[in-house]
PDB file of C-alpha atoms and ligand atoms in Angstrom:
ATOM      1  CA  UNK A   1      -8.538  55.013  14.745  1.00 96.00           C
ATOM      2  CA  UNK A   2      -7.695  51.635  12.670  1.00 98.00           C
ATOM      3  CA  UNK A   3      -9.497  50.489   9.565  1.00 98.00           C
ATOM      4  CA  UNK A   4      -9.210  46.482   8.442  1.00 97.00           C
ATOM      5  CA  UNK A   5     -10.375  45.829   5.587  1.00 97.00           C
ATOM      6  CA  UNK A   6     -13.089  42.275   5.933  1.00 96.00           C
ATOM      7  CA  UNK A   7     -15.369  40.699   3.967  1.00 95.00           C
ATOM      8  CA  UNK A   8     -14.755  42.737   0.935  1.00 95.00           C
ATOM      9  CA  UNK A   9     -15.140  45.767   2.882  1.00 96.00           C
ATOM     10  CA  UNK A  10     -12.908  48.781   5.882  1.00 98.00           C
ATOM     11  CA  UNK A  11     -14.267  48.710   9.133  1.00 98.00           C
ATOM     12  CA  UNK A  12     -12.910  51.050  11.666  1.00 98.00           C
ATOM     13  CA  UNK A  13     -12.534  50.630  14.576  1.00 98.00           C
ATOM     14  CA  UNK A  14     -11.227  52.211  18.220  1.00 98.00           C
ATOM     15  CA  UNK A  15      -8.562  49.267  19.505  1.00 98.00           C
ATOM     16  CA  UNK A  16      -7.657  50.847  23.389  1.00 98.00           C
ATOM     17  CA  UNK A  17      -6.565  49.272  26.374  1.00 98.00           C
ATOM     18  CA  UNK A  18      -5.064  45.921  27.459  1.00 97.00           C
ATOM     19  CA  UNK A  19      -6.394  42.460  29.267  1.00 96.00           C
ATOM     20  CA  UNK A  20      -9.626  40.839  29.066  1.00 97.00           C
ATOM     21  CA  UNK A  21     -10.871  42.094  24.675  1.00 98.00           C
ATOM     22  CA  UNK A  22     -14.905  43.503  25.825  1.00 98.00           C
ATOM     23  CA  UNK A  23     -16.336  44.578  21.976  1.00 99.00           C
ATOM     24  CA  UNK A  24     -19.165  47.218  22.023  1.00 99.00           C
ATOM     25  CA  UNK A  25     -21.580  47.070  18.818  1.00 99.00           C
ATOM     26  CA  UNK A  26     -23.425  51.644  18.602  1.00 98.00           C
ATOM     27  CA  UNK A  27     -27.001  52.036  17.912  1.00 98.00           C
ATOM     28  CA  UNK A  28     -28.919  52.732  14.751  1.00 98.00           C
ATOM     29  CA  UNK A  29     -27.822  55.084  13.184  1.00 98.00           C
ATOM     30  CA  UNK A  30     -24.957  55.975  15.529  1.00 98.00           C
ATOM     31  CA  UNK A  31     -21.290  55.004  15.657  1.00 98.00           C
ATOM     32  CA  UNK A  32     -18.365  54.308  17.841  1.00 98.00           C
ATOM     33  CA  UNK A  33     -17.842  57.258  19.378  1.00 98.00           C
ATOM     34  CA  UNK A  34     -21.347  56.464  21.369  1.00 98.00           C
ATOM     35  CA  UNK A  35     -19.311  54.256  23.706  1.00 98.00           C
ATOM     36  CA  UNK A  36     -16.590  57.232  24.804  1.00 98.00           C
ATOM     37  CA  UNK A  37     -17.486  57.337  27.857  1.00 98.00           C
ATOM     38  CA  UNK A  38     -17.583  53.426  27.782  1.00 98.00           C
ATOM     39  CA  UNK A  39     -13.877  53.056  26.419  1.00 98.00           C
ATOM     40  CA  UNK A  40     -12.760  56.322  29.147  1.00 98.00           C
ATOM     41  CA  UNK A  41     -14.179  54.056  32.413  1.00 98.00           C
ATOM     42  CA  UNK A  42     -13.449  50.694  31.282  1.00 98.00           C
ATOM     43  CA  UNK A  43      -9.870  50.668  28.826  1.00 97.00           C
ATOM     44  CA  UNK A  44      -8.552  50.379  32.526  1.00 96.00           C
ATOM     45  CA  UNK A  45      -8.930  47.374  32.623  1.00 96.00           C
ATOM     46  CA  UNK A  46      -9.745  45.522  29.661  1.00 98.00           C
ATOM     47  CA  UNK A  47      -8.656  46.099  25.456  1.00 98.00           C
ATOM     48  CA  UNK A  48     -12.170  48.086  24.326  1.00 98.00           C
ATOM     49  CA  UNK A  49     -13.323  47.548  20.602  1.00 98.00           C
ATOM     50  CA  UNK A  50     -15.801  49.871  19.330  1.00 98.00           C
ATOM     51  CA  UNK A  51     -16.035  49.292  15.300  1.00 98.00           C
ATOM     52  CA  UNK A  52     -18.027  51.564  13.335  1.00 98.00           C
ATOM     53  CA  UNK A  53     -20.628  48.875  11.855  1.00 98.00           C
ATOM     54  CA  UNK A  54     -21.083  48.339   8.171  1.00 98.00           C
ATOM     55  CA  UNK A  55     -22.358  51.799   6.618  1.00 98.00           C
ATOM     56  CA  UNK A  56     -21.736  53.631   9.269  1.00 98.00           C
ATOM     57  CA  UNK A  57     -18.929  56.519  11.204  1.00 98.00           C
ATOM     58  CA  UNK A  58     -15.358  55.793   8.646  1.00 98.00           C
ATOM     59  CA  UNK A  59     -16.166  52.738   7.097  1.00 98.00           C
ATOM     60  CA  UNK A  60     -17.202  51.864   3.290  1.00 98.00           C
ATOM     61  CA  UNK A  61     -21.121  52.028   2.803  1.00 97.00           C
ATOM     62  CA  UNK A  62     -22.397  48.586   0.863  1.00 94.00           C
ATOM     63  CA  UNK A  63     -25.398  48.761  -1.819  1.00 87.00           C
ATOM     64  CA  UNK A  64     -27.159  46.132  -0.494  1.00 89.00           C
ATOM     65  CA  UNK A  65     -29.122  45.926   3.311  1.00 96.00           C
ATOM     66  CA  UNK A  66     -26.510  46.296   5.821  1.00 98.00           C
ATOM     67  CA  UNK A  67     -28.345  42.526   7.499  1.00 98.00           C
ATOM     68  CA  UNK A  68     -27.822  42.027  11.191  1.00 98.00           C
ATOM     69  CA  UNK A  69     -25.584  38.526  10.253  1.00 98.00           C
ATOM     70  CA  UNK A  70     -23.709  40.646   7.963  1.00 97.00           C
ATOM     71  CA  UNK A  71     -22.092  43.053  10.617  1.00 98.00           C
ATOM     72  CA  UNK A  72     -22.222  40.317  12.527  1.00 98.00           C
ATOM     73  CA  UNK A  73     -19.704  38.845  10.061  1.00 98.00           C
ATOM     74  CA  UNK A  74     -17.134  41.724   9.474  1.00 98.00           C
ATOM     75  CA  UNK A  75     -16.887  40.698  13.385  1.00 98.00           C
ATOM     76  CA  UNK A  76     -16.802  37.603  13.804  1.00 98.00           C
ATOM     77  CA  UNK A  77     -13.566  38.348  11.283  1.00 98.00           C
ATOM     78  CA  UNK A  78     -12.479  41.955  12.790  1.00 98.00           C
ATOM     79  CA  UNK A  79     -11.310  39.193  15.999  1.00 98.00           C
ATOM     80  CA  UNK A  80      -9.789  37.565  13.585  1.00 98.00           C
ATOM     81  CA  UNK A  81      -7.935  39.908  11.860  1.00 97.00           C
ATOM     82  CA  UNK A  82      -7.141  41.332  15.488  1.00 98.00           C
ATOM     83  CA  UNK A  83      -6.165  37.479  17.127  1.00 97.00           C
ATOM     84  CA  UNK A  84      -9.386  37.453  19.963  1.00 98.00           C
ATOM     85  CA  UNK A  85     -11.398  34.720  20.195  1.00 98.00           C
ATOM     86  CA  UNK A  86     -13.823  35.082  22.741  1.00 98.00           C
ATOM     87  CA  UNK A  87     -14.520  38.204  23.702  1.00 98.00           C
ATOM     88  CA  UNK A  88     -17.659  40.145  26.180  1.00 98.00           C
ATOM     89  CA  UNK A  89     -19.863  41.180  23.016  1.00 98.00           C
ATOM     90  CA  UNK A  90     -22.141  43.653  23.871  1.00 99.00           C
ATOM     91  CA  UNK A  91     -24.593  46.396  21.945  1.00 99.00           C
ATOM     92  CA  UNK A  92     -27.156  48.693  22.401  1.00 99.00           C
ATOM     93  CA  UNK A  93     -29.864  48.791  19.921  1.00 98.00           C
ATOM     94  CA  UNK A  94     -29.402  47.777  17.389  1.00 98.00           C
ATOM     95  CA  UNK A  95     -25.438  47.223  18.302  1.00 99.00           C
ATOM     96  CA  UNK A  96     -28.203  44.211  20.255  1.00 98.00           C
ATOM     97  CA  UNK A  97     -29.810  43.323  17.414  1.00 98.00           C
ATOM     98  CA  UNK A  98     -26.204  42.340  16.628  1.00 98.00           C
ATOM     99  CA  UNK A  99     -24.838  40.998  19.237  1.00 98.00           C
ATOM    100  CA  UNK A 100     -27.942  38.379  18.958  1.00 98.00           C
ATOM    101  CA  UNK A 101     -27.232  37.477  15.459  1.00 98.00           C
ATOM    102  CA  UNK A 102     -23.599  37.387  16.455  1.00 98.00           C
ATOM    103  CA  UNK A 103     -25.073  35.199  19.695  1.00 98.00           C
ATOM    104  CA  UNK A 104     -26.276  32.521  16.997  1.00 98.00           C
ATOM    105  CA  UNK A 105     -23.575  32.557  14.699  1.00 98.00           C
ATOM    106  CA  UNK A 106     -20.329  31.815  17.217  1.00 98.00           C
ATOM    107  CA  UNK A 107     -21.948  31.001  20.861  1.00 98.00           C
ATOM    108  CA  UNK A 108     -18.165  29.283  21.282  1.00 98.00           C
ATOM    109  CA  UNK A 109     -16.599  32.805  20.969  1.00 98.00           C
ATOM    110  CA  UNK A 110     -18.842  34.960  23.374  1.00 98.00           C
ATOM    111  CA  UNK A 111     -17.258  35.120  26.877  1.00 98.00           C
ATOM    112  CA  UNK A 112     -20.479  37.225  27.980  1.00 98.00           C
ATOM    113  CA  UNK A 113     -23.468  38.896  26.821  1.00 98.00           C
ATOM    114  CA  UNK A 114     -24.655  42.950  26.914  1.00 99.00           C
ATOM    115  CA  UNK A 115     -28.198  43.818  26.170  1.00 99.00           C
ATOM    116  CA  UNK A 116     -28.624  47.927  25.976  1.00 99.00           C
ATOM    117  CA  UNK A 117     -31.647  49.223  24.859  1.00 98.00           C
ATOM    118  CA  UNK A 118     -32.110  46.255  23.342  1.00 98.00           C
ATOM    119  CA  UNK A 119     -35.131  43.702  22.410  1.00 98.00           C
ATOM    120  CA  UNK A 120     -35.048  39.802  19.921  1.00 98.00           C
ATOM    121  CA  UNK A 121     -38.455  40.434  18.604  1.00 98.00           C
ATOM    122  CA  UNK A 122     -37.899  41.215  14.447  1.00 98.00           C
ATOM    123  CA  UNK A 123     -39.867  44.158  13.294  1.00 98.00           C
ATOM    124  CA  UNK A 124     -43.586  44.402  12.686  1.00 98.00           C
ATOM    125  CA  UNK A 125     -45.236  44.249   8.949  1.00 98.00           C
ATOM    126  CA  UNK A 126     -46.428  48.151   9.662  1.00 98.00           C
ATOM    127  CA  UNK A 127     -42.595  48.796  11.364  1.00 98.00           C
ATOM    128  CA  UNK A 128     -41.511  47.667   8.123  1.00 98.00           C
ATOM    129  CA  UNK A 129     -43.208  49.827   5.923  1.00 98.00           C
ATOM    130  CA  UNK A 130     -41.928  53.025   8.017  1.00 97.00           C
ATOM    131  CA  UNK A 131     -38.569  51.619   7.590  1.00 97.00           C
ATOM    132  CA  UNK A 132     -38.916  51.369   4.011  1.00 97.00           C
ATOM    133  CA  UNK A 133     -40.177  55.324   4.487  1.00 97.00           C
ATOM    134  CA  UNK A 134     -37.680  56.420   6.402  1.00 97.00           C
ATOM    135  CA  UNK A 135     -34.946  54.497   3.930  1.00 97.00           C
ATOM    136  CA  UNK A 136     -36.231  56.560   0.540  1.00 97.00           C
ATOM    137  CA  UNK A 137     -36.425  60.139   2.367  1.00 97.00           C
ATOM    138  CA  UNK A 138     -32.275  59.334   3.810  1.00 97.00           C
ATOM    139  CA  UNK A 139     -31.514  59.542  -0.074  1.00 97.00           C
ATOM    140  CA  UNK A 140     -33.176  61.395  -0.998  1.00 97.00           C
ATOM    141  CA  UNK A 141     -33.593  64.560   1.714  1.00 96.00           C
ATOM    142  CA  UNK A 142     -30.381  63.605   3.849  1.00 98.00           C
ATOM    143  CA  UNK A 143     -30.220  62.947   7.439  1.00 98.00           C
ATOM    144  CA  UNK A 144     -32.861  65.987   9.180  1.00 97.00           C
ATOM    145  CA  UNK A 145     -35.453  63.710   8.829  1.00 97.00           C
ATOM    146  CA  UNK A 146     -34.372  60.729  11.173  1.00 97.00           C
ATOM    147  CA  UNK A 147     -32.310  63.015  13.103  1.00 97.00           C
ATOM    148  CA  UNK A 148     -35.377  65.409  14.151  1.00 96.00           C
ATOM    149  CA  UNK A 149     -37.581  62.058  14.310  1.00 95.00           C
ATOM    150  CA  UNK A 150     -35.576  60.209  16.421  1.00 97.00           C
ATOM    151  CA  UNK A 151     -33.713  63.131  18.410  1.00 96.00           C
ATOM    152  CA  UNK A 152     -37.082  63.478  21.068  1.00 96.00           C
ATOM    153  CA  UNK A 153     -37.339  59.492  22.327  1.00 97.00           C
ATOM    154  CA  UNK A 154     -33.684  58.783  22.586  1.00 98.00           C
ATOM    155  CA  UNK A 155     -32.939  61.458  26.148  1.00 98.00           C
ATOM    156  CA  UNK A 156     -35.212  61.435  28.951  1.00 97.00           C
ATOM    157  CA  UNK A 157     -36.692  64.946  30.031  1.00 95.00           C
ATOM    158  CA  UNK A 158     -34.236  64.863  32.038  1.00 94.00           C
ATOM    159  CA  UNK A 159     -31.290  64.384  30.080  1.00 95.00           C
ATOM    160  CA  UNK A 160     -32.661  67.304  27.847  1.00 94.00           C
ATOM    161  CA  UNK A 161     -32.694  69.961  30.747  1.00 95.00           C
ATOM    162  CA  UNK A 162     -29.017  68.633  31.864  1.00 95.00           C
ATOM    163  CA  UNK A 163     -27.315  66.969  29.791  1.00 96.00           C
ATOM    164  CA  UNK A 164     -27.335  69.407  26.527  1.00 97.00           C
ATOM    165  CA  UNK A 165     -24.108  68.903  25.261  1.00 97.00           C
ATOM    166  CA  UNK A 166     -24.781  65.744  24.905  1.00 97.00           C
ATOM    167  CA  UNK A 167     -27.677  65.781  22.878  1.00 97.00           C
ATOM    168  CA  UNK A 168     -25.775  68.111  20.538  1.00 97.00           C
ATOM    169  CA  UNK A 169     -24.045  65.671  20.471  1.00 98.00           C
ATOM    170  CA  UNK A 170     -25.456  62.392  19.847  1.00 98.00           C
ATOM    171  CA  UNK A 171     -27.556  64.770  16.919  1.00 98.00           C
ATOM    172  CA  UNK A 172     -24.198  65.218  15.391  1.00 98.00           C
ATOM    173  CA  UNK A 173     -23.348  61.665  15.185  1.00 98.00           C
ATOM    174  CA  UNK A 174     -27.029  60.754  13.484  1.00 98.00           C
ATOM    175  CA  UNK A 175     -26.789  64.330  11.199  1.00 98.00           C
ATOM    176  CA  UNK A 176     -22.545  62.686   9.572  1.00 98.00           C
ATOM    177  CA  UNK A 177     -23.905  59.402   8.898  1.00 98.00           C
ATOM    178  CA  UNK A 178     -24.084  58.670   5.742  1.00 98.00           C
ATOM    179  CA  UNK A 179     -27.223  58.506   4.485  1.00 98.00           C
ATOM    180  CA  UNK A 180     -26.501  55.436   1.985  1.00 98.00           C
ATOM    181  CA  UNK A 181     -25.635  53.666   4.883  1.00 98.00           C
ATOM    182  CA  UNK A 182     -28.072  54.062   7.090  1.00 98.00           C
ATOM    183  CA  UNK A 183     -30.686  53.426   4.356  1.00 98.00           C
ATOM    184  CA  UNK A 184     -28.912  50.196   3.945  1.00 98.00           C
ATOM    185  CA  UNK A 185     -29.171  48.760   7.846  1.00 98.00           C
ATOM    186  CA  UNK A 186     -32.907  50.286   8.038  1.00 98.00           C
ATOM    187  CA  UNK A 187     -32.981  47.207   5.021  1.00 98.00           C
ATOM    188  CA  UNK A 188     -31.549  45.036   7.151  1.00 98.00           C
ATOM    189  CA  UNK A 189     -32.779  45.958  11.018  1.00 98.00           C
ATOM    190  CA  UNK A 190     -36.714  45.440   8.593  1.00 98.00           C
ATOM    191  CA  UNK A 191     -35.553  41.504   7.371  1.00 98.00           C
ATOM    192  CA  UNK A 192     -33.812  40.905  10.138  1.00 98.00           C
ATOM    193  CA  UNK A 193     -34.389  37.521  12.038  1.00 97.00           C
ATOM    194  CA  UNK A 194     -36.451  36.717  15.120  1.00 98.00           C
ATOM    195  CA  UNK A 195     -34.044  36.202  17.811  1.00 98.00           C
ATOM    196  CA  UNK A 196     -36.910  35.385  21.122  1.00 97.00           C
ATOM    197  CA  UNK A 197     -36.148  31.337  20.551  1.00 96.00           C
ATOM    198  CA  UNK A 198     -31.510  32.881  20.988  1.00 96.00           C
ATOM    199  CA  UNK A 199     -32.310  33.418  23.872  1.00 98.00           C
ATOM    200  CA  UNK A 200     -33.192  30.540  26.254  1.00 98.00           C
ATOM    201  CA  UNK A 201     -29.906  29.155  24.304  1.00 97.00           C
ATOM    202  CA  UNK A 202     -27.643  31.509  25.956  1.00 98.00           C
ATOM    203  CA  UNK A 203     -25.229  30.470  28.373  1.00 98.00           C
ATOM    204  CA  UNK A 204     -23.318  32.987  29.437  1.00 98.00           C
ATOM    205  CA  UNK A 205     -23.639  35.221  31.660  1.00 98.00           C
ATOM    206  CA  UNK A 206     -25.473  38.529  30.515  1.00 98.00           C
ATOM    207  CA  UNK A 207     -26.392  41.876  31.329  1.00 98.00           C
ATOM    208  CA  UNK A 208     -29.060  44.096  30.433  1.00 99.00           C
ATOM    209  CA  UNK A 209     -29.532  47.770  31.053  1.00 99.00           C
ATOM    210  CA  UNK A 210     -32.435  49.818  30.168  1.00 98.00           C
ATOM    211  CA  UNK A 211     -33.229  53.109  30.773  1.00 98.00           C
ATOM    212  CA  UNK A 212     -36.465  53.759  32.164  1.00 98.00           C
ATOM    213  CA  UNK A 213     -38.147  55.703  30.470  1.00 98.00           C
ATOM    214  CA  UNK A 214     -36.903  54.119  27.258  1.00 98.00           C
ATOM    215  CA  UNK A 215     -39.839  54.304  23.802  1.00 98.00           C
ATOM    216  CA  UNK A 216     -38.098  52.261  21.290  1.00 98.00           C
ATOM    217  CA  UNK A 217     -36.684  49.554  23.668  1.00 98.00           C
ATOM    218  CA  UNK A 218     -38.939  49.619  26.511  1.00 98.00           C
ATOM    219  CA  UNK A 219     -38.337  48.080  29.542  1.00 98.00           C
ATOM    220  CA  UNK A 220     -41.014  45.149  29.074  1.00 98.00           C
ATOM    221  CA  UNK A 221     -38.465  43.849  26.262  1.00 98.00           C
ATOM    222  CA  UNK A 222     -36.032  43.779  28.931  1.00 98.00           C
ATOM    223  CA  UNK A 223     -37.933  42.758  31.501  1.00 98.00           C
ATOM    224  CA  UNK A 224     -39.089  39.791  29.005  1.00 98.00           C
ATOM    225  CA  UNK A 225     -34.967  38.990  28.318  1.00 98.00           C
ATOM    226  CA  UNK A 226     -33.914  38.500  31.341  1.00 98.00           C
ATOM    227  CA  UNK A 227     -36.574  36.023  31.881  1.00 98.00           C
ATOM    228  CA  UNK A 228     -36.025  34.429  29.057  1.00 98.00           C
ATOM    229  CA  UNK A 229     -32.421  34.383  29.887  1.00 98.00           C
ATOM    230  CA  UNK A 230     -31.173  31.719  32.439  1.00 97.00           C
ATOM    231  CA  UNK A 231     -29.028  34.106  34.879  1.00 96.00           C
ATOM    232  CA  UNK A 232     -29.171  37.375  33.765  1.00 98.00           C
ATOM    233  CA  UNK A 233     -29.002  40.229  35.489  1.00 98.00           C
ATOM    234  CA  UNK A 234     -31.652  43.086  34.698  1.00 98.00           C
ATOM    235  CA  UNK A 235     -30.288  46.774  35.477  1.00 98.00           C
ATOM    236  CA  UNK A 236     -33.411  49.671  34.986  1.00 98.00           C
ATOM    237  CA  UNK A 237     -31.098  52.950  34.463  1.00 98.00           C
ATOM    238  CA  UNK A 238     -33.489  56.088  36.224  1.00 98.00           C
ATOM    239  CA  UNK A 239     -33.470  59.691  34.169  1.00 97.00           C
ATOM    240  CA  UNK A 240     -32.697  57.394  31.158  1.00 98.00           C
ATOM    241  CA  UNK A 241     -33.827  56.680  27.417  1.00 98.00           C
ATOM    242  CA  UNK A 242     -32.830  54.831  24.615  1.00 98.00           C
ATOM    243  CA  UNK A 243     -29.223  56.266  24.378  1.00 98.00           C
ATOM    244  CA  UNK A 244     -28.441  55.120  28.603  1.00 98.00           C
ATOM    245  CA  UNK A 245     -24.927  54.538  28.592  1.00 98.00           C
ATOM    246  CA  UNK A 246     -24.727  58.755  27.124  1.00 98.00           C
ATOM    247  CA  UNK A 247     -27.355  60.048  29.442  1.00 98.00           C
ATOM    248  CA  UNK A 248     -26.229  58.603  32.581  1.00 98.00           C
ATOM    249  CA  UNK A 249     -22.539  57.395  31.993  1.00 98.00           C
ATOM    250  CA  UNK A 250     -20.972  56.790  35.515  1.00 98.00           C
ATOM    251  CA  UNK A 251     -24.511  54.586  36.368  1.00 98.00           C
ATOM    252  CA  UNK A 252     -24.334  52.738  33.029  1.00 98.00           C
ATOM    253  CA  UNK A 253     -20.461  52.582  33.715  1.00 98.00           C
ATOM    254  CA  UNK A 254     -20.259  50.646  36.611  1.00 98.00           C
ATOM    255  CA  UNK A 255     -22.723  48.164  36.418  1.00 98.00           C
ATOM    256  CA  UNK A 256     -20.906  47.029  33.646  1.00 98.00           C
ATOM    257  CA  UNK A 257     -17.922  47.211  35.320  1.00 98.00           C
ATOM    258  CA  UNK A 258     -18.849  45.765  38.789  1.00 97.00           C
ATOM    259  CA  UNK A 259     -19.776  42.567  35.689  1.00 98.00           C
ATOM    260  CA  UNK A 260     -17.078  42.275  33.361  1.00 98.00           C
ATOM    261  CA  UNK A 261     -15.194  42.476  37.491  1.00 96.00           C
ATOM    262  CA  UNK A 262     -16.619  39.304  38.184  1.00 96.00           C
ATOM    263  CA  UNK A 263     -16.342  37.233  34.830  1.00 96.00           C
ATOM    264  CA  UNK A 264     -12.669  37.268  36.091  1.00 67.00           C
TER     265      UNK A 264
HETATM  266  C1  MLT B   1     -30.881  52.070  17.515  1.00 90.95           C
HETATM  267  O1  MLT B   1     -31.716  53.406  18.480  1.00 90.95           O
HETATM  268  O2  MLT B   1     -30.345  51.361  17.184  1.00 90.95           O
HETATM  269  C2  MLT B   1     -32.443  51.968  16.580  1.00 90.95           C
HETATM  270  O3  MLT B   1     -33.385  52.621  17.584  1.00 90.95           O
HETATM  271  C3  MLT B   1     -33.068  51.123  16.640  1.00 90.95           C
HETATM  272  C4  MLT B   1     -34.004  50.435  15.705  1.00 90.95           C
HETATM  273  O4  MLT B   1     -34.615  51.361  14.895  1.00 90.95           O
HETATM  274  O5  MLT B   1     -35.056  49.370  15.864  1.00 90.95           O
END
């Protein structure tokens, strides 16, 4: 793990392998290790960069809401520092919100997009109110409430039965997230822009992946993105829910690798 001062905060990241750069952004409330299986699979042929987004993992926490555009600016500044002009940018869930913000800000820096278990819409008023409540609870009571309410939605029943270690690992990832970092991201997600209109502007190869049983960012969201993004590819992963990259890592990786191979 390395750290870099970007936009006046320390951002932690792993930079593994060599080749064409692929940057993968984790979801909420996780950290860069969400991508462990993908780093292992891709780093033979690619330079894989997995940052801890601001507020998460070993990166600094900010006092103000961590907006998706701020996180996107952090990624761009990290790319500058690492001498990377253009890259494949991928993200899962909140990471996907950041990917869309990044594309809107820096379309010329993107060679291709990977959108996993995510969606383009902004939060409803009801969802914003739930985020505000969760942010307060995270600060006053810690991460257990968020972890306990999210865990049943993150994994498909098959994963719970067959992959208890993966479930435990993701639970620990959530529990070790700093409450102030989670609260800042919750407020940032609540304030995020609607990117439905951004989709039709996307002109780079795009891979969309989704767990068939994902209740947080359901299949219908991915189908809609697939319709809106010209030439995009949609992969639906069976026996997977919201963390499809962990639950069915081999299948996820084989689709990702063949997508990346086609770009070269
Ligand atoms: C995530 O996995 O990043 C979150 O579930 C996204 C969200 O809460 O909207």
